[in-house]
XYZ file of C-alpha atoms in Angstrom:
653
model
C 0.081 0.240 0.196
C 1.694 3.524 -0.849
C 2.390 5.512 1.936
C 1.245 9.562 2.082
C 3.675 11.752 2.056
C 3.162 12.859 5.691
C 4.134 9.225 6.474
C 6.638 9.236 4.969
C 7.693 12.382 6.957
C 6.653 11.092 10.040
C 9.329 7.829 9.088
C 12.007 10.117 8.588
C 12.033 12.207 11.447
C 11.877 9.254 13.143
C 14.592 7.818 12.647
C 16.449 10.792 12.426
C 15.393 11.346 16.526
C 16.610 7.508 17.049
C 19.559 8.602 15.028
C 20.162 11.588 16.884
C 19.834 9.602 19.945
C 21.970 6.778 19.180
C 24.817 9.286 18.417
C 23.973 11.989 20.997
C 22.757 10.527 24.205
C 21.721 12.729 26.819
C 24.480 15.000 28.341
C 25.591 14.225 32.338
C 27.890 17.266 33.567
C 27.986 18.948 30.241
C 30.107 16.012 28.195
C 28.360 13.575 26.154
C 28.014 9.783 27.754
C 29.494 8.761 24.374
C 33.259 9.743 25.342
C 33.063 8.742 28.232
C 34.156 5.447 27.574
C 37.328 6.326 26.251
C 38.586 8.278 29.973
C 41.098 6.210 31.339
C 42.421 8.855 34.208
C 41.445 11.819 36.422
C 43.214 15.126 36.966
C 42.934 17.011 39.883
C 43.364 20.599 40.090
C 43.812 22.011 43.160
C 45.710 24.310 45.410
C 48.158 23.075 48.265
C 47.654 23.700 51.957
C 51.095 22.630 53.283
C 54.790 24.093 52.869
C 56.302 27.784 52.367
C 53.449 30.540 52.746
C 53.928 32.440 49.390
C 53.970 29.394 47.463
C 50.310 27.823 49.088
C 48.049 29.676 46.223
C 49.436 28.214 43.172
C 47.322 26.644 40.608
C 48.913 22.588 40.569
C 48.194 19.441 38.879
C 47.914 15.678 40.080
C 46.369 12.538 37.901
C 45.226 8.834 38.996
C 44.070 5.791 37.630
C 40.972 5.082 39.868
C 40.092 8.572 41.565
C 41.465 7.228 44.940
C 45.083 7.329 44.539
C 46.474 10.321 43.341
C 50.041 11.884 42.422
C 50.642 15.580 42.094
C 52.179 16.240 38.751
C 55.636 18.685 38.583
C 56.505 16.871 42.167
C 53.818 19.158 43.671
C 54.987 22.530 42.681
C 52.582 25.101 40.771
C 52.227 24.206 36.792
C 52.293 28.052 36.650
C 53.178 31.099 38.677
C 50.109 33.038 40.592
C 51.985 36.228 40.179
C 51.932 35.522 36.125
C 48.155 35.084 35.514
C 46.626 36.672 38.570
C 46.447 40.943 40.053
C 46.610 40.050 43.539
C 49.695 37.264 43.393
C 47.730 34.172 44.243
C 45.165 32.194 43.119
C 42.725 29.793 45.344
C 39.851 27.214 44.088
C 40.851 26.351 40.876
C 37.979 24.562 38.840
C 38.538 22.882 35.500
C 36.255 22.338 33.087
C 36.103 20.419 29.437
C 35.023 21.815 26.664
C 31.759 20.613 25.236
C 33.409 19.365 21.951
C 36.362 18.045 23.473
C 38.770 20.263 22.078
C 39.416 22.733 25.005
C 40.119 23.031 28.687
C 38.520 25.775 30.452
C 39.760 26.795 34.298
C 38.408 29.480 36.820
C 39.853 30.579 40.042
C 39.832 32.998 42.730
C 42.115 35.731 42.129
C 43.338 36.302 45.951
C 46.138 36.021 47.842
C 45.274 35.751 51.517
C 49.016 34.810 52.576
C 49.891 38.464 51.775
C 46.654 40.268 52.037
C 44.403 38.406 53.854
C 41.051 37.829 54.091
C 39.204 41.201 54.422
C 38.470 41.227 49.733
C 39.489 40.124 46.625
C 38.474 41.861 43.419
C 37.569 39.116 41.148
C 38.285 35.615 39.141
C 40.524 34.357 36.660
C 39.690 32.560 33.189
C 41.957 30.368 31.604
C 41.357 28.482 28.412
C 43.784 25.800 26.674
C 43.722 23.606 23.881
C 45.961 20.729 25.274
C 45.869 20.979 29.292
C 49.705 22.388 28.650
C 49.436 25.922 27.927
C 46.774 28.651 29.256
C 45.799 32.177 28.151
C 44.611 33.369 30.906
C 42.047 36.824 31.465
C 42.255 38.751 35.045
C 38.606 40.049 35.633
C 38.379 42.687 38.411
C 34.205 43.290 38.557
C 34.875 46.518 40.704
C 36.407 47.806 37.908
C 34.738 46.670 34.874
C 31.279 46.429 36.756
C 31.198 49.655 39.442
C 27.768 50.640 39.385
C 26.851 46.982 40.903
C 29.796 45.576 41.966
C 32.100 48.848 43.052
C 30.940 47.514 46.953
C 32.351 44.324 46.193
C 34.251 42.510 49.071
C 34.776 38.964 47.901
C 34.395 37.052 44.917
C 34.770 33.374 45.456
C 35.644 29.979 43.906
C 34.199 30.755 40.568
C 32.943 27.693 38.320
C 32.218 26.742 34.479
C 29.358 24.900 33.461
C 27.731 24.387 29.631
C 24.508 25.723 28.552
C 23.609 23.517 26.153
C 20.471 25.665 25.186
C 22.203 28.629 24.846
C 25.593 26.848 23.274
C 27.598 29.276 25.827
C 29.930 28.648 29.268
C 28.514 29.821 32.417
C 30.846 31.479 34.762
C 29.032 31.470 38.482
C 30.578 32.556 41.613
C 29.662 33.874 45.057
C 29.199 37.256 46.103
C 29.183 39.458 49.303
C 29.377 43.121 49.203
C 30.789 45.046 52.095
C 27.584 46.552 53.184
C 25.349 43.215 52.704
C 26.919 39.595 54.840
C 24.349 37.600 52.348
C 26.238 35.183 50.299
C 24.550 34.979 46.448
C 25.380 32.730 43.661
C 25.865 34.996 40.428
C 26.574 34.323 36.923
C 27.450 35.678 32.991
C 27.930 33.870 30.072
C 31.970 33.982 29.278
C 32.394 35.517 25.415
C 33.764 32.870 23.180
C 37.174 33.291 23.305
C 36.376 32.733 27.101
C 38.480 36.441 27.921
C 35.505 38.189 29.839
C 31.757 38.058 30.303
C 29.054 38.913 27.219
C 26.884 40.720 30.248
C 27.194 42.041 33.946
C 26.713 39.182 36.236
C 23.044 38.668 37.356
C 21.879 36.838 40.195
C 21.866 33.241 40.002
C 21.114 31.502 43.693
C 20.327 33.356 46.542
C 20.276 30.357 49.333
C 18.477 31.353 52.163
C 21.106 31.549 54.554
C 23.411 32.221 52.147
C 26.155 29.760 49.927
C 29.783 29.353 48.659
C 31.607 26.947 46.649
C 29.026 26.464 44.624
C 28.975 23.354 42.026
C 26.288 22.483 39.116
C 25.878 19.053 37.953
C 23.230 17.461 35.351
C 21.747 14.404 35.978
C 18.768 13.053 34.438
C 16.992 15.995 33.414
C 17.804 17.782 36.657
C 20.156 20.226 37.441
C 21.865 19.502 41.217
C 23.464 22.458 42.491
C 25.824 21.435 45.720
C 26.955 24.252 47.828
C 28.300 24.951 51.742
C 25.100 25.943 53.633
C 24.246 26.802 56.722
C 21.389 27.339 59.292
C 20.577 29.900 61.417
C 18.350 30.454 64.322
C 15.742 33.143 64.828
C 18.466 35.633 65.771
C 20.523 34.643 62.534
C 22.891 32.939 64.362
C 24.496 30.127 62.618
C 24.498 26.903 64.395
C 25.053 24.438 61.637
C 26.894 23.960 58.365
C 27.968 21.807 55.647
C 27.296 20.782 52.347
C 23.781 20.778 51.470
C 22.471 21.106 47.549
C 19.365 22.347 45.768
C 18.069 21.411 42.365
C 15.939 22.890 39.124
C 14.823 21.817 36.000
C 16.598 25.139 34.796
C 20.251 26.444 34.905
C 18.472 29.565 35.319
C 16.443 27.913 38.670
C 14.644 28.354 39.884
C 16.150 26.904 42.904
C 14.381 24.046 45.121
C 16.757 24.489 48.400
C 16.204 20.962 50.306
C 18.126 21.581 53.526
C 19.697 18.427 54.087
C 23.221 18.367 55.007
C 25.355 15.720 52.956
C 28.504 15.307 54.486
C 29.232 13.140 57.152
C 30.192 15.874 58.983
C 27.631 18.115 59.388
C 26.187 17.189 62.918
C 29.881 17.030 64.244
C 32.344 20.189 65.504
C 34.325 19.046 61.944
C 34.068 21.445 59.238
C 34.284 21.202 55.510
C 34.371 23.469 52.728
C 35.352 22.874 48.650
C 33.208 20.568 47.622
C 32.924 19.125 44.058
C 31.461 16.533 42.499
C 32.436 14.110 39.542
C 31.341 11.054 38.089
C 33.648 8.022 37.891
C 34.868 6.869 34.916
C 32.532 4.379 32.954
C 30.277 3.548 35.989
C 26.987 5.084 37.495
C 28.226 6.539 40.862
C 29.243 10.013 41.319
C 32.120 11.337 43.871
C 31.513 14.363 46.600
C 34.400 15.382 47.593
C 35.331 17.795 50.123
C 37.994 19.511 51.921
C 38.112 19.596 56.243
C 40.001 22.537 55.984
C 40.567 22.659 59.711
C 42.226 18.953 59.950
C 44.568 19.181 57.074
C 42.151 16.245 55.309
C 40.477 15.438 51.636
C 37.588 13.005 52.055
C 34.688 11.257 49.416
C 31.476 10.164 49.882
C 29.537 7.981 46.483
C 26.461 8.103 45.518
C 24.394 6.743 42.078
C 21.554 9.407 41.851
C 22.960 12.177 43.421
C 20.534 11.993 46.876
C 21.642 9.499 48.581
C 25.664 9.296 49.478
C 27.618 6.809 51.328
C 27.785 7.595 55.716
C 31.184 6.288 55.201
C 33.303 8.635 53.921
C 36.844 7.389 52.335
C 39.835 9.137 51.829
C 42.079 10.156 49.375
C 45.537 8.604 49.043
C 48.128 11.395 47.900
C 51.337 12.642 48.219
C 50.386 16.388 48.746
C 47.708 18.533 50.509
C 44.947 19.824 48.071
C 42.733 22.717 49.366
C 39.440 23.564 47.227
C 39.889 21.703 43.693
C 37.987 19.783 41.090
C 38.125 16.584 38.750
C 37.935 15.773 35.459
C 37.778 12.682 33.457
C 41.151 12.501 31.002
C 42.478 10.102 28.220
C 45.278 8.146 28.715
C 47.044 10.262 25.645
C 46.691 13.330 27.702
C 48.192 11.357 31.134
C 50.965 11.209 28.986
C 50.904 14.619 27.591
C 50.768 15.719 31.110
C 53.664 13.342 32.376
C 55.962 14.723 29.102
C 55.585 17.971 30.617
C 55.722 18.005 34.529
C 55.902 14.281 35.262
C 54.206 12.412 38.164
C 51.399 10.605 35.749
C 51.088 6.949 37.494
C 52.901 4.114 35.289
C 49.745 2.353 34.865
C 48.455 5.399 32.046
C 51.997 5.359 30.461
C 52.847 1.864 29.748
C 50.843 0.190 26.760
C 48.497 -2.789 27.435
C 46.324 -2.818 24.157
C 47.800 -4.206 21.059
C 48.864 -1.529 19.107
C 49.553 1.218 21.832
C 52.288 2.710 22.226
C 53.641 5.162 24.498
C 56.843 7.389 23.282
C 58.561 9.499 25.589
C 62.279 11.305 25.925
C 64.803 10.150 27.910
C 66.497 13.273 29.817
C 69.402 12.140 31.020
C 70.325 8.483 33.225
C 68.368 7.032 34.243
C 66.904 6.922 30.663
C 63.464 5.402 32.110
C 62.341 6.842 35.146
C 58.342 5.651 35.046
C 58.943 2.506 35.336
C 61.893 0.204 37.700
C 63.803 -1.369 35.191
C 66.904 -3.519 35.570
C 69.238 -5.997 34.342
C 69.367 -4.555 30.360
C 69.321 -6.504 27.064
C 70.391 -4.917 23.663
C 69.782 -5.891 19.915
C 70.502 -3.862 16.810
C 68.625 -4.129 13.950
C 69.142 -1.588 11.246
C 68.195 1.921 12.449
C 66.889 0.664 15.896
C 68.392 -0.304 18.939
C 65.863 -2.465 21.087
C 66.152 -2.178 25.154
C 64.770 -5.587 26.798
C 64.677 -4.729 30.406
C 63.696 -6.609 33.733
C 61.077 -5.022 35.644
C 61.608 -4.079 39.628
C 57.497 -4.173 40.445
C 57.567 -0.956 42.840
C 60.001 1.924 44.272
C 61.123 1.154 48.210
C 61.487 -2.740 47.588
C 63.047 -5.010 49.853
C 64.095 -7.979 48.075
C 63.477 -8.812 44.307
C 60.224 -8.832 43.027
C 60.187 -8.895 38.941
C 57.533 -10.631 37.553
C 57.409 -9.621 34.010
C 59.970 -8.212 31.086
C 59.495 -4.893 29.114
C 60.518 -4.404 25.679
C 61.506 -0.637 24.597
C 63.430 0.913 21.335
C 64.798 3.820 19.928
C 66.563 4.855 16.619
C 68.379 7.991 17.947
C 68.921 7.215 21.806
C 67.072 10.465 22.915
C 63.224 9.463 21.531
C 61.935 6.205 23.282
C 58.765 4.190 22.479
C 57.498 1.426 24.821
C 55.561 -1.545 23.927
C 52.891 -3.325 25.784
C 54.224 -5.964 28.292
C 55.864 -8.915 25.805
C 55.935 -11.989 28.069
C 55.433 -12.591 32.121
C 56.777 -15.171 34.205
C 53.535 -16.603 34.482
C 53.928 -17.266 30.089
C 56.744 -19.871 31.690
C 54.570 -22.732 33.926
C 57.503 -24.917 34.619
C 58.984 -21.952 36.463
C 57.981 -22.464 39.511
C 59.834 -20.118 40.899
C 57.788 -17.034 40.296
C 61.103 -14.740 39.329
C 61.363 -13.063 36.141
C 65.098 -12.834 36.366
C 67.314 -11.306 33.727
C 67.332 -12.001 29.712
C 68.961 -11.899 26.571
C 67.872 -11.382 22.981
C 69.092 -12.667 19.591
C 67.380 -12.498 15.901
C 68.139 -15.637 14.059
C 66.136 -17.061 10.644
C 63.670 -14.560 10.680
C 62.550 -15.239 14.693
C 63.344 -13.420 17.826
C 64.882 -15.922 20.806
C 64.380 -14.621 23.655
C 66.734 -16.047 27.393
C 65.003 -15.831 30.237
C 66.050 -16.558 33.775
C 63.744 -17.811 36.698
C 66.025 -18.034 39.229
C 66.379 -21.188 40.715
C 63.730 -23.054 38.132
C 66.221 -22.753 35.379
C 66.719 -20.430 31.948
C 63.851 -20.702 29.117
C 63.816 -19.295 25.972
C 60.711 -17.661 24.176
C 60.013 -16.865 20.557
C 58.389 -14.429 18.362
C 58.202 -12.742 14.768
C 58.428 -9.941 16.177
C 61.072 -7.763 18.394
C 58.353 -6.240 20.596
C 56.688 -9.459 21.240
C 54.457 -10.957 21.858
C 56.627 -13.736 22.617
C 55.355 -17.649 23.683
C 57.449 -20.511 25.529
C 59.779 -22.124 22.929
C 60.135 -25.482 24.948
C 57.413 -25.690 27.839
C 60.561 -26.592 29.730
C 64.263 -24.808 30.920
C 66.670 -24.829 28.189
C 69.199 -25.269 31.034
C 68.621 -25.911 34.891
C 70.888 -26.400 38.091
C 71.585 -29.879 37.093
C 73.760 -28.083 34.027
C 75.734 -26.065 36.617
C 78.036 -29.238 37.414
C 80.326 -27.076 39.721
C 77.623 -24.963 41.489
C 75.859 -26.111 44.934
C 73.768 -22.905 45.242
C 69.812 -22.791 44.220
C 70.742 -19.759 42.252
C 73.581 -20.873 40.012
C 71.146 -20.670 36.652
C 70.766 -17.404 35.917
C 71.745 -14.281 33.690
C 72.059 -16.127 29.959
C 73.859 -14.137 27.440
C 73.415 -15.175 23.741
C 76.097 -14.257 20.976
C 75.769 -15.332 17.647
C 79.413 -15.305 15.830
C 80.730 -14.640 12.764
C 80.690 -18.087 10.863
C 76.681 -18.689 12.319
C 77.295 -20.518 15.464
C 75.417 -19.596 18.399
C 76.549 -19.664 22.300
C 74.763 -19.170 25.120
C 76.767 -18.151 28.376
C 75.438 -17.805 32.347
C 75.947 -18.595 35.592
C 76.509 -16.957 39.306
C 79.633 -17.794 41.060
C 80.530 -19.889 38.176
C 80.822 -18.915 34.144
C 79.047 -21.886 31.927
C 79.069 -21.803 28.265
C 78.136 -23.824 25.433
C 76.832 -24.137 21.874
C 73.241 -23.523 20.593
C 71.890 -25.971 17.606
C 70.718 -24.011 14.705
C 67.397 -23.992 15.858
C 68.194 -22.203 18.957
C 66.279 -24.166 21.262
C 68.897 -26.737 22.367
C 72.426 -26.984 23.793
C 74.625 -28.808 21.735
C 77.506 -30.272 22.758
C 79.519 -30.484 25.868
C 78.624 -27.284 28.443
C 82.006 -26.105 29.737
C 83.233 -23.925 32.549
C 85.182 -20.349 31.954
C 88.148 -19.899 33.800
C 91.325 -18.149 33.540
C 93.502 -16.291 36.176
C 92.153 -13.205 38.108
C 88.392 -14.282 37.153
C 86.466 -13.303 39.978
C 82.951 -13.857 38.747
C 79.864 -12.765 40.331
C 77.211 -13.128 37.335
C 76.176 -11.262 34.165
C 77.932 -12.235 31.429
C 78.011 -10.434 28.301
C 80.214 -11.133 24.585
C 81.107 -8.803 22.374
C 83.803 -8.513 19.718
C 85.859 -5.399 18.459
C 88.931 -5.395 16.104
C 88.665 -9.346 15.884
C 88.991 -9.634 19.705
C 86.519 -11.382 21.891
C 85.336 -9.494 25.245
C 83.837 -11.250 28.197
C 81.901 -8.355 30.310
C 80.506 -9.645 33.918
C 79.574 -8.652 37.490
C 82.603 -9.255 39.400
C 82.367 -9.233 43.582
C 80.096 -7.524 45.675
C 78.643 -4.737 45.707
C 79.245 -5.352 42.319
C 81.275 -3.895 39.978
C 81.541 -4.970 36.263
C 85.167 -6.249 34.769
C 86.327 -7.173 31.347
C 88.808 -9.705 29.724
C 89.748 -10.845 26.183
C 91.037 -13.398 24.119
C 91.069 -14.455 20.405
C 89.060 -17.096 20.850
C 85.406 -17.197 21.972
C 86.109 -20.801 24.476
C 89.617 -18.448 25.401
C 92.179 -18.272 26.857
C 91.362 -15.112 28.449
C 93.245 -12.640 29.466
C 92.099 -10.662 32.645
C 92.269 -6.717 31.939
C 90.511 -5.090 34.848
C 87.438 -3.186 36.113
C 85.198 -1.572 33.522
C 82.726 -0.211 35.570
C 82.409 0.803 39.038
C 79.913 -0.200 41.838
C 76.986 1.753 40.300
C 75.446 4.213 42.913
C 72.531 3.482 45.024
C 72.358 -0.260 43.974
C 74.455 -3.799 45.070
C 73.880 -5.054 41.660
C 75.603 -3.721 38.529
C 74.436 -5.882 34.942
C 75.443 -4.442 31.913
C 74.808 -4.770 27.631
C 77.103 -3.919 25.188
C 76.323 -2.651 21.509
C 76.949 -0.509 18.697
C 74.813 1.743 17.305
C 74.804 4.076 14.196
C 78.959 3.758 14.786
C 79.405 4.522 18.047
C 79.638 2.067 21.246
C 77.139 2.292 24.427
C 77.456 1.498 27.629
C 74.205 0.104 29.251
C 73.964 -0.616 32.629
C 71.738 -0.540 35.823
C 71.757 1.566 38.987
C 69.434 2.633 42.080
C 69.228 6.357 40.356
C 65.582 6.850 40.875
C 64.646 9.342 43.839
C 63.231 8.535 46.159
C 62.837 5.416 45.873
C 65.349 4.290 44.272
C 67.742 1.302 45.440
C 69.216 -2.090 45.178
C 65.813 -3.312 44.366
C 64.292 -0.743 42.707
C 66.771 -0.480 40.096
C 67.087 1.908 36.589
C 68.544 1.427 33.705
C 71.294 4.093 31.905
C 73.183 4.798 29.218
C 76.923 5.655 28.948
C 79.456 5.401 25.814
C 82.141 2.944 25.935
C 85.263 3.485 23.965
C 87.714 1.055 22.763
C 91.726 2.157 22.999
C 94.021 1.321 20.163
C 95.981 -1.412 22.673
C 92.777 -3.238 22.879
C 91.491 -2.433 26.132
C 88.735 -0.324 27.271
C 88.350 2.987 28.621
C 86.905 3.097 31.668
C 82.919 3.497 31.882
C 82.026 7.169 32.989
C 78.380 6.992 34.422
C 76.922 10.388 34.065
C 73.500 11.893 35.082
C 73.227 13.590 31.705
C 74.325 9.955 29.839
C 73.917 9.718 26.148
C 73.873 13.818 24.624
């Protein structure tokens, strides 16, 4: 049956409406739900509540992967100086907001420096805008000067916030105002101009709580605007006897606002005072966080809700290495977190390390250690064309008191300065026979288009994994150890079978060296996963071997480098044949600072020789069990000796 033109129009309009819902669902806090899934972290903008007075009222950033465990960026120092962005020399109450189209960010703050000027008055607020979270343009708004007729008698302009009004397509800036001749604290607001440098018009009254309010924060959910703020209750004589976090609601951003006079914070019926409330939604969750500053107690706590009305009654605390005052939080992407880390440092490792296939983390080495977001040890290096591949053991955390290594890491560079990190290529769990659970030192070699990674596992033996790509992923090639303590015929201790080093000679013969206290070597078959013939032991006069053998050649000579004594130095010996006899040549590298162990890889890359090693040099939690890979130059001398390594902070320039 033929349909009428009206019916066709209705069908088309219905389809269009469904399409809009599908790709443009309802908004939450001014942000589209379709974008929530890509946010994997959180950014906290705050000012500090402890330390030197002149540094407290400054803008700072912190980042978290879970909104509970936070790390300050830039060593908890300001990300920009208040003297550069404010009229008074101080800023307070920063509020950060992601732009509606996600191609810009907005921030507002109170222009006030109480450490210098006290609490008597402040002139206005600061507006800031950025395209990348790194570089911010700012404007200073002095309400008394801009709007003298209405705000010439202003005493306080406090805690500004931003909210996108999707009905008019503009950003509303709102804040608390108190006049000198009126003790009432009201919320005023105005739309920002297009470039976010000022207001379109004079601010107007937005919300006047019955007993006044400060520190407002608007969030939108399910057709309702929620206005959270610090309110109070007064008796008939106007004396305040209770205060805390309250909320008002409205179906319109402009009000009218309905107060419920219910206190949401867990401390409203106690002597503990709170302020600076801020609400944000957790990434990929239906939970909201109501956080606030216990300013007299020096604590920052939060409560949870799924409907913005009923909040948990038990408070939770952030784990953090800073002491924030009033601040705000937005969700950020992993890429944004990495940008922040590149400029200021401090982003948690979990947000930097690639996880998904195809993900890469690019970073710049700024001297030694070359990697500062992981604790890395026991380097191995492989040169392929114009790329150096670095394979690293992984000390799992800072401040460890024993060896905890559960996986290995891989990096690459083409210029020794700019590095790429890949997803974890191999874990100790990939070797079911490795009952020790320890991912100890390893070495990599390429043969016939495949990459063979020889790993040690403490007392479980040496295994071999294989991949078609240098970055992996790798899989166990044997399903059992290649070598065990039974092959270490001269050893009696359990950790003798560790630290493999593989070398393919010019004639194509592959060799493997390994050991602790005693140094062993053997040929490998062409398949690279079987020992070929007899296992032998390296012995020569002056050979005090601890561990970490490495073989390289130069001008027809074989160089055996190894860790000696304990704490370990690196020594070396030379020979005309890979099987020796070797002649001891002396110490190559002294004890590497703050680390009892010393493990090296030596390679030639683009005409230069490099000495790759580890120390315990990451402040403040580096040490013998939380190590860090470094790189310095290695120089062969005309007489066949090697110039002693000079370990530097600057690293390769």
